[in-house]
Amino acid sequence: MECKDSSIISHSSNKFPSDLKYQSGFGNHFSSEAIVGALPQGQNSPLVCPFGLYAEQISGTSFTSPRKLNQRSWLYRIKPSVTHEPFRPRLPRHEKLVSEFDQSNSSTTPTQLRWKPVEIPETPTDFVDGLYTICGAGSSYLRHGFAIHMYTANKSMENCAFCNADGDFLIVPQKGRLWITTECGKLQVCPGEIVILPQGFRFAVDLPDGASRGYVAEIFGAHFQLPDLGPIGANGLAAPRHFLVPVAWYEDGSRPGYTIVQKYGGELFTAKQDFSPFNVVAWHGNYVPYKYDLSKFCPYNTVLIDHSDPSINTVLTAPTDKPGVALLDFVIFPPRWLVAEHTFRPPYYHRNCMSEFMGLIYGGYEAKADGFHPGGASLHSCMTPHGPDTKTYEATIALGNEAGPHKIADTMAFMFESCLIPRVCPWALESPFMDHDYYQCWIGLKSHFSGLSMKENINFQNGKPVER
């Protein structure tokens, strides 16, 4: 989906250019400077940096992580980020953010769950206040686990920035553009795109279209990677060159009362400072925010028989130490051709050792004829059966083998899939947007069994009954 004009006033009364510049590549070592010569040459931390800037490193991995996994960037800023008052608990407390899941704040259920799209609030609500947790597993304190959030907002963040100390955010906007200012530069993210904001980076979200809604996956103790392609070969799925990274941009000057909102252990804290955190004149490194346009995904699919497993549509993965098992996969179901012969083409009925949270950005989803709308969500937990609804099944069978090639168009669904079993927050279970009739979509499935009766299925050999 194309973004609209970007000429509206944004964060800190600075315009978001309609032709934002980006660097491209996934996992590259980037460098960018808003003023020529601002990057030190030959070393990271000289005694005096160019233009009197401060050198500051942000590390996304431990210092001694293997080189191929090590992530860090050097930022050259007008004032260091340490220059702020002490953090204090943010009041009133945000009661609907969770980063440690246990019996005190969440519960488990094997029942299939589905939510209708949540309405945009009428009261002024920015991205931070509009963020709430649906489910998750593990603990940010123990550096292993995930949380799935959603957000609804209608106003831009004012004189404040957000910092998530718990983990990486993968944001999937469904309604309304996001203008995101980060310490590395600016990103415009439209519905149909995603953005990854790594742990520890400060950012502000402006809403040029007003009402905004979307989904957020958060991972603790890991970072997203591109999945290996295996027998697919060297090309396909998400291409590294289509991931876009901002270029350096900075603001200077006094900003009395500027607030840093830090998420730490699922709780929010605030600290005051007198300058903008977006005062980075130059930076280099491989730990950086980035975005990706889902329409550039190159899907692979069955070309003869049977339906491919959804893993074939993985955009990004956060692996565990166990080969092939993900802490969290981000999988999409984009427009594509279905051409398999003598095959039930929607996703098959299945039970999965992984747990699946699904969302819909626009259009419809091929396995649900009714009830699953853009902005809605569903959760199918570990080993809970799920699959096409009755209407989809009956319509597919009615077409028979004469269906011919069919293109799924004008749709973008996605899935967050994890090896961990999610616990669901009480406000999600008690939500007025909970679809309590979700189970009804399968109740109409009837038996099509056409086997012979036991009497007809008996044959006699040598005068004795033998089952065929």
PDB file of N, CA and C in Angstrom, residues 126-217:
ATOM      1  N   ASP A 126      -1.834   8.707  23.114  1.00  0.00           N
ATOM      2  CA  ASP A 126      -0.675   8.546  22.243  1.00  0.00           C
ATOM      3  C   ASP A 126      -0.244   7.076  22.216  1.00  0.00           C
ATOM      4  N   PHE A 127       0.834   6.790  21.494  1.00  0.00           N
ATOM      5  CA  PHE A 127       1.270   5.409  21.296  1.00  0.00           C
ATOM      6  C   PHE A 127       1.564   4.704  22.617  1.00  0.00           C
ATOM      7  N   VAL A 128       2.182   5.414  23.559  1.00  0.00           N
ATOM      8  CA  VAL A 128       2.562   4.788  24.829  1.00  0.00           C
ATOM      9  C   VAL A 128       1.326   4.423  25.637  1.00  0.00           C
ATOM     10  N   ASP A 129       0.407   5.356  25.777  1.00  0.00           N
ATOM     11  CA  ASP A 129      -0.801   5.096  26.562  1.00  0.00           C
ATOM     12  C   ASP A 129      -1.741   4.133  25.848  1.00  0.00           C
ATOM     13  N   GLY A 130      -1.629   4.051  24.511  1.00  0.00           N
ATOM     14  CA  GLY A 130      -2.509   3.178  23.744  1.00  0.00           C
ATOM     15  C   GLY A 130      -1.995   1.767  23.575  1.00  0.00           C
ATOM     16  N   LEU A 131      -0.839   1.466  24.197  1.00  0.00           N
ATOM     17  CA  LEU A 131      -0.213   0.147  24.071  1.00  0.00           C
ATOM     18  C   LEU A 131      -0.696  -0.756  25.201  1.00  0.00           C
ATOM     19  N   TYR A 132      -1.121  -1.969  24.866  1.00  0.00           N
ATOM     20  CA  TYR A 132      -1.571  -2.903  25.901  1.00  0.00           C
ATOM     21  C   TYR A 132      -1.234  -4.330  25.489  1.00  0.00           C
ATOM     22  N   THR A 133      -0.934  -5.162  26.477  1.00  0.00           N
ATOM     23  CA  THR A 133      -0.488  -6.524  26.247  1.00  0.00           C
ATOM     24  C   THR A 133      -1.671  -7.470  26.094  1.00  0.00           C
ATOM     25  N   ILE A 134      -1.596  -8.354  25.096  1.00  0.00           N
ATOM     26  CA  ILE A 134      -2.614  -9.386  24.897  1.00  0.00           C
ATOM     27  C   ILE A 134      -2.180 -10.690  25.561  1.00  0.00           C
ATOM     28  N   CYS A 135      -0.970 -11.125  25.272  1.00  0.00           N
ATOM     29  CA  CYS A 135      -0.500 -12.407  25.792  1.00  0.00           C
ATOM     30  C   CYS A 135       1.020 -12.449  25.710  1.00  0.00           C
ATOM     31  N   GLY A 136       1.596 -13.502  26.255  1.00  0.00           N
ATOM     32  CA  GLY A 136       3.035 -13.666  26.184  1.00  0.00           C
ATOM     33  C   GLY A 136       3.505 -14.824  27.046  1.00  0.00           C
ATOM     34  N   ALA A 137       4.814 -14.997  27.094  1.00  0.00           N
ATOM     35  CA  ALA A 137       5.414 -16.081  27.875  1.00  0.00           C
ATOM     36  C   ALA A 137       6.825 -15.679  28.252  1.00  0.00           C
ATOM     37  N   GLY A 138       7.291 -16.219  29.366  1.00  0.00           N
ATOM     38  CA  GLY A 138       8.664 -15.954  29.770  1.00  0.00           C
ATOM     39  C   GLY A 138       8.789 -14.673  30.569  1.00  0.00           C
ATOM     40  N   SER A 139       9.976 -14.096  30.535  1.00  0.00           N
ATOM     41  CA  SER A 139      10.281 -12.964  31.398  1.00  0.00           C
ATOM     42  C   SER A 139      11.365 -12.088  30.797  1.00  0.00           C
ATOM     43  N   SER A 140      11.130 -10.784  30.803  1.00  0.00           N
ATOM     44  CA  SER A 140      12.182  -9.865  30.367  1.00  0.00           C
ATOM     45  C   SER A 140      13.336  -9.864  31.366  1.00  0.00           C
ATOM     46  N   TYR A 141      13.049 -10.141  32.635  1.00  0.00           N
ATOM     47  CA  TYR A 141      14.103 -10.200  33.650  1.00  0.00           C
ATOM     48  C   TYR A 141      15.060 -11.364  33.381  1.00  0.00           C
ATOM     49  N   LEU A 142      14.517 -12.478  32.909  1.00  0.00           N
ATOM     50  CA  LEU A 142      15.337 -13.661  32.638  1.00  0.00           C
ATOM     51  C   LEU A 142      15.866 -13.674  31.212  1.00  0.00           C
ATOM     52  N   ARG A 143      15.516 -12.644  30.408  1.00  0.00           N
ATOM     53  CA  ARG A 143      16.003 -12.468  29.044  1.00  0.00           C
ATOM     54  C   ARG A 143      15.611 -13.627  28.136  1.00  0.00           C
ATOM     55  N   HIS A 144      14.396 -14.138  28.324  1.00  0.00           N
ATOM     56  CA  HIS A 144      13.890 -15.169  27.430  1.00  0.00           C
ATOM     57  C   HIS A 144      12.366 -15.111  27.439  1.00  0.00           C
ATOM     58  N   GLY A 145      11.795 -14.903  26.281  1.00  0.00           N
ATOM     59  CA  GLY A 145      10.350 -14.877  26.186  1.00  0.00           C
ATOM     60  C   GLY A 145       9.887 -13.869  25.163  1.00  0.00           C
ATOM     61  N   PHE A 146       8.580 -13.653  25.160  1.00  0.00           N
ATOM     62  CA  PHE A 146       7.992 -12.713  24.209  1.00  0.00           C
ATOM     63  C   PHE A 146       6.711 -12.142  24.804  1.00  0.00           C
ATOM     64  N   ALA A 147       6.267 -11.042  24.249  1.00  0.00           N
ATOM     65  CA  ALA A 147       4.964 -10.461  24.570  1.00  0.00           C
ATOM     66  C   ALA A 147       4.339  -9.986  23.270  1.00  0.00           C
ATOM     67  N   ILE A 148       3.028 -10.121  23.179  1.00  0.00           N
ATOM     68  CA  ILE A 148       2.293  -9.606  22.030  1.00  0.00           C
ATOM     69  C   ILE A 148       1.355  -8.512  22.533  1.00  0.00           C
ATOM     70  N   HIS A 149       1.502  -7.358  21.955  1.00  0.00           N
ATOM     71  CA  HIS A 149       0.704  -6.196  22.333  1.00  0.00           C
ATOM     72  C   HIS A 149      -0.132  -5.747  21.135  1.00  0.00           C
ATOM     73  N   MET A 150      -1.090  -4.884  21.426  1.00  0.00           N
ATOM     74  CA  MET A 150      -1.767  -4.121  20.383  1.00  0.00           C
ATOM     75  C   MET A 150      -1.782  -2.661  20.823  1.00  0.00           C
ATOM     76  N   TYR A 151      -2.038  -1.764  19.880  1.00  0.00           N
ATOM     77  CA  TYR A 151      -2.127  -0.353  20.247  1.00  0.00           C
ATOM     78  C   TYR A 151      -3.259   0.315  19.480  1.00  0.00           C
ATOM     79  N   THR A 152      -3.887   1.279  20.127  1.00  0.00           N
ATOM     80  CA  THR A 152      -4.852   2.178  19.487  1.00  0.00           C
ATOM     81  C   THR A 152      -4.509   3.581  19.969  1.00  0.00           C
ATOM     82  N   ALA A 153      -4.384   4.507  19.063  1.00  0.00           N
ATOM     83  CA  ALA A 153      -3.955   5.854  19.436  1.00  0.00           C
ATOM     84  C   ALA A 153      -4.564   6.867  18.479  1.00  0.00           C
ATOM     85  N   ASN A 154      -4.606   8.110  18.930  1.00  0.00           N
ATOM     86  CA  ASN A 154      -5.174   9.171  18.086  1.00  0.00           C
ATOM     87  C   ASN A 154      -4.413  10.483  18.190  1.00  0.00           C
ATOM     88  N   LYS A 155      -3.290  10.487  18.914  1.00  0.00           N
ATOM     89  CA  LYS A 155      -2.514  11.724  18.993  1.00  0.00           C
ATOM     90  C   LYS A 155      -1.023  11.417  19.043  1.00  0.00           C
ATOM     91  N   SER A 156      -0.246  12.370  18.594  1.00  0.00           N
ATOM     92  CA  SER A 156       1.202  12.214  18.559  1.00  0.00           C
ATOM     93  C   SER A 156       1.798  12.379  19.951  1.00  0.00           C
ATOM     94  N   MET A 157       2.974  11.809  20.128  1.00  0.00           N
ATOM     95  CA  MET A 157       3.709  11.988  21.377  1.00  0.00           C
ATOM     96  C   MET A 157       4.251  13.414  21.434  1.00  0.00           C
ATOM     97  N   GLU A 158       4.069  14.086  22.557  1.00  0.00           N
ATOM     98  CA  GLU A 158       4.438  15.487  22.682  1.00  0.00           C
ATOM     99  C   GLU A 158       5.527  15.668  23.728  1.00  0.00           C
ATOM    100  N   ASN A 159       6.634  16.239  23.299  1.00  0.00           N
ATOM    101  CA  ASN A 159       7.747  16.569  24.184  1.00  0.00           C
ATOM    102  C   ASN A 159       8.203  15.375  25.018  1.00  0.00           C
ATOM    103  N   CYS A 160       8.139  14.186  24.410  1.00  0.00           N
ATOM    104  CA  CYS A 160       8.591  12.994  25.125  1.00  0.00           C
ATOM    105  C   CYS A 160       9.053  11.943  24.120  1.00  0.00           C
ATOM    106  N   ALA A 161       9.830  11.009  24.610  1.00  0.00           N
ATOM    107  CA  ALA A 161      10.307   9.883  23.811  1.00  0.00           C
ATOM    108  C   ALA A 161      10.150   8.612  24.629  1.00  0.00           C
ATOM    109  N   PHE A 162      10.016   7.494  23.936  1.00  0.00           N
ATOM    110  CA  PHE A 162       9.823   6.195  24.570  1.00  0.00           C
ATOM    111  C   PHE A 162      11.086   5.369  24.391  1.00  0.00           C
ATOM    112  N   CYS A 163      11.426   4.583  25.409  1.00  0.00           N
ATOM    113  CA  CYS A 163      12.566   3.681  25.331  1.00  0.00           C
ATOM    114  C   CYS A 163      12.164   2.359  25.952  1.00  0.00           C
ATOM    115  N   ASN A 164      12.336   1.279  25.213  1.00  0.00           N
ATOM    116  CA  ASN A 164      11.987  -0.051  25.716  1.00  0.00           C
ATOM    117  C   ASN A 164      13.266  -0.768  26.142  1.00  0.00           C
ATOM    118  N   ALA A 165      13.477  -0.872  27.435  1.00  0.00           N
ATOM    119  CA  ALA A 165      14.653  -1.568  27.949  1.00  0.00           C
ATOM    120  C   ALA A 165      14.447  -3.073  28.030  1.00  0.00           C
ATOM    121  N   ASP A 166      13.215  -3.537  27.775  1.00  0.00           N
ATOM    122  CA  ASP A 166      12.895  -4.951  27.943  1.00  0.00           C
ATOM    123  C   ASP A 166      13.230  -5.802  26.726  1.00  0.00           C
ATOM    124  N   GLY A 167      13.052  -5.267  25.526  1.00  0.00           N
ATOM    125  CA  GLY A 167      13.264  -6.080  24.339  1.00  0.00           C
ATOM    126  C   GLY A 167      13.073  -5.299  23.059  1.00  0.00           C
ATOM    127  N   ASP A 168      13.101  -6.015  21.949  1.00  0.00           N
ATOM    128  CA  ASP A 168      12.886  -5.426  20.625  1.00  0.00           C
ATOM    129  C   ASP A 168      11.400  -5.373  20.319  1.00  0.00           C
ATOM    130  N   PHE A 169      10.963  -4.296  19.702  1.00  0.00           N
ATOM    131  CA  PHE A 169       9.599  -4.158  19.197  1.00  0.00           C
ATOM    132  C   PHE A 169       9.573  -4.444  17.695  1.00  0.00           C
ATOM    133  N   LEU A 170       8.627  -5.275  17.260  1.00  0.00           N
ATOM    134  CA  LEU A 170       8.287  -5.397  15.850  1.00  0.00           C
ATOM    135  C   LEU A 170       6.868  -4.867  15.728  1.00  0.00           C
ATOM    136  N   ILE A 171       6.709  -3.717  15.076  1.00  0.00           N
ATOM    137  CA  ILE A 171       5.419  -3.031  15.001  1.00  0.00           C
ATOM    138  C   ILE A 171       4.806  -3.248  13.629  1.00  0.00           C
ATOM    139  N   VAL A 172       3.527  -3.638  13.643  1.00  0.00           N
ATOM    140  CA  VAL A 172       2.766  -3.880  12.412  1.00  0.00           C
ATOM    141  C   VAL A 172       1.583  -2.920  12.397  1.00  0.00           C
ATOM    142  N   PRO A 173       1.711  -1.730  11.792  1.00  0.00           N
ATOM    143  CA  PRO A 173       0.563  -0.826  11.752  1.00  0.00           C
ATOM    144  C   PRO A 173      -0.535  -1.374  10.848  1.00  0.00           C
ATOM    145  N   GLN A 174      -1.777  -1.246  11.304  1.00  0.00           N
ATOM    146  CA  GLN A 174      -2.919  -1.712  10.507  1.00  0.00           C
ATOM    147  C   GLN A 174      -3.749  -0.543  10.007  1.00  0.00           C
ATOM    148  N   LYS A 175      -3.793   0.523  10.752  1.00  0.00           N
ATOM    149  CA  LYS A 175      -4.565   1.712  10.382  1.00  0.00           C
ATOM    150  C   LYS A 175      -3.747   2.942  10.730  1.00  0.00           C
ATOM    151  N   GLY A 176      -3.539   3.813   9.753  1.00  0.00           N
ATOM    152  CA  GLY A 176      -2.825   5.059   9.993  1.00  0.00           C
ATOM    153  C   GLY A 176      -1.320   4.919   9.916  1.00  0.00           C
ATOM    154  N   ARG A 177      -0.689   5.898   9.284  1.00  0.00           N
ATOM    155  CA  ARG A 177       0.767   5.910   9.198  1.00  0.00           C
ATOM    156  C   ARG A 177       1.404   6.242  10.535  1.00  0.00           C
ATOM    157  N   LEU A 178       2.636   5.800  10.703  1.00  0.00           N
ATOM    158  CA  LEU A 178       3.459   6.170  11.848  1.00  0.00           C
ATOM    159  C   LEU A 178       4.657   6.963  11.346  1.00  0.00           C
ATOM    160  N   TRP A 179       4.856   8.127  11.913  1.00  0.00           N
ATOM    161  CA  TRP A 179       6.094   8.860  11.684  1.00  0.00           C
ATOM    162  C   TRP A 179       6.951   8.650  12.929  1.00  0.00           C
ATOM    163  N   ILE A 180       8.028   7.916  12.783  1.00  0.00           N
ATOM    164  CA  ILE A 180       8.837   7.518  13.921  1.00  0.00           C
ATOM    165  C   ILE A 180      10.188   8.219  13.851  1.00  0.00           C
ATOM    166  N   THR A 181      10.465   9.014  14.863  1.00  0.00           N
ATOM    167  CA  THR A 181      11.767   9.660  14.992  1.00  0.00           C
ATOM    168  C   THR A 181      12.605   8.832  15.954  1.00  0.00           C
ATOM    169  N   THR A 182      13.795   8.438  15.525  1.00  0.00           N
ATOM    170  CA  THR A 182      14.694   7.644  16.355  1.00  0.00           C
ATOM    171  C   THR A 182      16.021   8.367  16.508  1.00  0.00           C
ATOM    172  N   GLU A 183      16.872   7.828  17.342  1.00  0.00           N
ATOM    173  CA  GLU A 183      18.190   8.429  17.512  1.00  0.00           C
ATOM    174  C   GLU A 183      19.046   8.299  16.258  1.00  0.00           C
ATOM    175  N   CYS A 184      18.671   7.389  15.364  1.00  0.00           N
ATOM    176  CA  CYS A 184      19.426   7.220  14.116  1.00  0.00           C
ATOM    177  C   CYS A 184      18.807   7.972  12.947  1.00  0.00           C
ATOM    178  N   GLY A 185      17.623   8.550  13.124  1.00  0.00           N
ATOM    179  CA  GLY A 185      16.960   9.253  12.044  1.00  0.00           C
ATOM    180  C   GLY A 185      15.471   8.949  12.012  1.00  0.00           C
ATOM    181  N   LYS A 186      14.831   9.302  10.908  1.00  0.00           N
ATOM    182  CA  LYS A 186      13.377   9.240  10.793  1.00  0.00           C
ATOM    183  C   LYS A 186      12.923   8.088   9.887  1.00  0.00           C
ATOM    184  N   LEU A 187      11.785   7.512  10.236  1.00  0.00           N
ATOM    185  CA  LEU A 187      11.176   6.430   9.466  1.00  0.00           C
ATOM    186  C   LEU A 187       9.683   6.716   9.301  1.00  0.00           C
ATOM    187  N   GLN A 188       9.200   6.607   8.079  1.00  0.00           N
ATOM    188  CA  GLN A 188       7.752   6.633   7.855  1.00  0.00           C
ATOM    189  C   GLN A 188       7.300   5.199   7.612  1.00  0.00           C
ATOM    190  N   VAL A 189       6.307   4.757   8.371  1.00  0.00           N
ATOM    191  CA  VAL A 189       5.854   3.371   8.299  1.00  0.00           C
ATOM    192  C   VAL A 189       4.351   3.362   8.042  1.00  0.00           C
ATOM    193  N   CYS A 190       3.958   2.775   6.915  1.00  0.00           N
ATOM    194  CA  CYS A 190       2.561   2.725   6.497  1.00  0.00           C
ATOM    195  C   CYS A 190       1.970   1.350   6.775  1.00  0.00           C
ATOM    196  N   PRO A 191       0.648   1.245   6.871  1.00  0.00           N
ATOM    197  CA  PRO A 191       0.038  -0.090   6.875  1.00  0.00           C
ATOM    198  C   PRO A 191       0.512  -0.880   5.657  1.00  0.00           C
ATOM    199  N   GLY A 192       0.941  -2.102   5.872  1.00  0.00           N
ATOM    200  CA  GLY A 192       1.581  -2.886   4.821  1.00  0.00           C
ATOM    201  C   GLY A 192       3.087  -2.896   4.945  1.00  0.00           C
ATOM    202  N   GLU A 193       3.610  -2.116   5.892  1.00  0.00           N
ATOM    203  CA  GLU A 193       5.030  -2.137   6.234  1.00  0.00           C
ATOM    204  C   GLU A 193       5.164  -2.529   7.702  1.00  0.00           C
ATOM    205  N   ILE A 194       6.378  -2.913   8.088  1.00  0.00           N
ATOM    206  CA  ILE A 194       6.685  -3.177   9.492  1.00  0.00           C
ATOM    207  C   ILE A 194       7.915  -2.379   9.877  1.00  0.00           C
ATOM    208  N   VAL A 195       8.092  -2.189  11.174  1.00  0.00           N
ATOM    209  CA  VAL A 195       9.286  -1.509  11.665  1.00  0.00           C
ATOM    210  C   VAL A 195       9.783  -2.253  12.889  1.00  0.00           C
ATOM    211  N   ILE A 196      11.107  -2.388  13.011  1.00  0.00           N
ATOM    212  CA  ILE A 196      11.742  -3.011  14.168  1.00  0.00           C
ATOM    213  C   ILE A 196      12.500  -1.919  14.912  1.00  0.00           C
ATOM    214  N   LEU A 197      12.163  -1.750  16.180  1.00  0.00           N
ATOM    215  CA  LEU A 197      12.820  -0.786  17.052  1.00  0.00           C
ATOM    216  C   LEU A 197      13.570  -1.575  18.124  1.00  0.00           C
ATOM    217  N   PRO A 198      14.891  -1.702  17.986  1.00  0.00           N
ATOM    218  CA  PRO A 198      15.657  -2.549  18.894  1.00  0.00           C
ATOM    219  C   PRO A 198      15.651  -2.049  20.334  1.00  0.00           C
ATOM    220  N   GLN A 199      15.869  -2.961  21.228  1.00  0.00           N
ATOM    221  CA  GLN A 199      15.934  -2.680  22.659  1.00  0.00           C
ATOM    222  C   GLN A 199      16.861  -1.507  22.937  1.00  0.00           C
ATOM    223  N   GLY A 200      16.386  -0.562  23.729  1.00  0.00           N
ATOM    224  CA  GLY A 200      17.229   0.525  24.210  1.00  0.00           C
ATOM    225  C   GLY A 200      17.197   1.794  23.409  1.00  0.00           C
ATOM    226  N   PHE A 201      16.731   1.760  22.152  1.00  0.00           N
ATOM    227  CA  PHE A 201      16.684   2.981  21.350  1.00  0.00           C
ATOM    228  C   PHE A 201      15.515   3.855  21.789  1.00  0.00           C
ATOM    229  N   ARG A 202      15.738   5.133  21.814  1.00  0.00           N
ATOM    230  CA  ARG A 202      14.685   6.083  22.133  1.00  0.00           C
ATOM    231  C   ARG A 202      14.000   6.515  20.838  1.00  0.00           C
ATOM    232  N   PHE A 203      12.685   6.618  20.905  1.00  0.00           N
ATOM    233  CA  PHE A 203      11.930   6.973  19.708  1.00  0.00           C
ATOM    234  C   PHE A 203      10.651   7.697  20.100  1.00  0.00           C
ATOM    235  N   ALA A 204      10.107   8.440  19.148  1.00  0.00           N
ATOM    236  CA  ALA A 204       8.830   9.124  19.319  1.00  0.00           C
ATOM    237  C   ALA A 204       7.950   8.796  18.126  1.00  0.00           C
ATOM    238  N   VAL A 205       6.655   8.641  18.367  1.00  0.00           N
ATOM    239  CA  VAL A 205       5.705   8.259  17.332  1.00  0.00           C
ATOM    240  C   VAL A 205       4.721   9.398  17.103  1.00  0.00           C
ATOM    241  N   ASP A 206       4.679   9.889  15.881  1.00  0.00           N
ATOM    242  CA  ASP A 206       3.689  10.879  15.467  1.00  0.00           C
ATOM    243  C   ASP A 206       2.670  10.221  14.558  1.00  0.00           C
ATOM    244  N   LEU A 207       1.451  10.744  14.597  1.00  0.00           N
ATOM    245  CA  LEU A 207       0.337  10.156  13.851  1.00  0.00           C
ATOM    246  C   LEU A 207      -0.216  11.182  12.868  1.00  0.00           C
ATOM    247  N   PRO A 208       0.331  11.254  11.666  1.00  0.00           N
ATOM    248  CA  PRO A 208      -0.121  12.254  10.700  1.00  0.00           C
ATOM    249  C   PRO A 208      -1.558  12.061  10.251  1.00  0.00           C
ATOM    250  N   ASP A 209      -2.082  10.845  10.360  1.00  0.00           N
ATOM    251  CA  ASP A 209      -3.461  10.568   9.939  1.00  0.00           C
ATOM    252  C   ASP A 209      -4.429  10.540  11.108  1.00  0.00           C
ATOM    253  N   GLY A 210      -3.957  10.880  12.301  1.00  0.00           N
ATOM    254  CA  GLY A 210      -4.826  10.831  13.467  1.00  0.00           C
ATOM    255  C   GLY A 210      -4.978   9.412  13.977  1.00  0.00           C
ATOM    256  N   ALA A 211      -6.154   8.843  13.785  1.00  0.00           N
ATOM    257  CA  ALA A 211      -6.457   7.513  14.307  1.00  0.00           C
ATOM    258  C   ALA A 211      -5.464   6.477  13.797  1.00  0.00           C
ATOM    259  N   SER A 212      -4.980   5.646  14.721  1.00  0.00           N
ATOM    260  CA  SER A 212      -3.993   4.633  14.364  1.00  0.00           C
ATOM    261  C   SER A 212      -4.222   3.392  15.219  1.00  0.00           C
ATOM    262  N   ARG A 213      -3.963   2.251  14.609  1.00  0.00           N
ATOM    263  CA  ARG A 213      -4.160   0.968  15.284  1.00  0.00           C
ATOM    264  C   ARG A 213      -3.174  -0.034  14.710  1.00  0.00           C
ATOM    265  N   GLY A 214      -2.730  -0.987  15.549  1.00  0.00           N
ATOM    266  CA  GLY A 214      -1.804  -1.977  15.032  1.00  0.00           C
ATOM    267  C   GLY A 214      -1.414  -3.004  16.069  1.00  0.00           C
ATOM    268  N   TYR A 215      -0.421  -3.802  15.707  1.00  0.00           N
ATOM    269  CA  TYR A 215       0.038  -4.940  16.492  1.00  0.00           C
ATOM    270  C   TYR A 215       1.527  -4.766  16.804  1.00  0.00           C
ATOM    271  N   VAL A 216       1.956  -5.333  17.930  1.00  0.00           N
ATOM    272  CA  VAL A 216       3.362  -5.253  18.313  1.00  0.00           C
ATOM    273  C   VAL A 216       3.799  -6.596  18.884  1.00  0.00           C
ATOM    274  N   ALA A 217       4.893  -7.141  18.365  1.00  0.00           N
ATOM    275  CA  ALA A 217       5.541  -8.296  18.974  1.00  0.00           C
ATOM    276  C   ALA A 217       6.810  -7.807  19.661  1.00  0.00           C
TER     277      ALA A 217
END
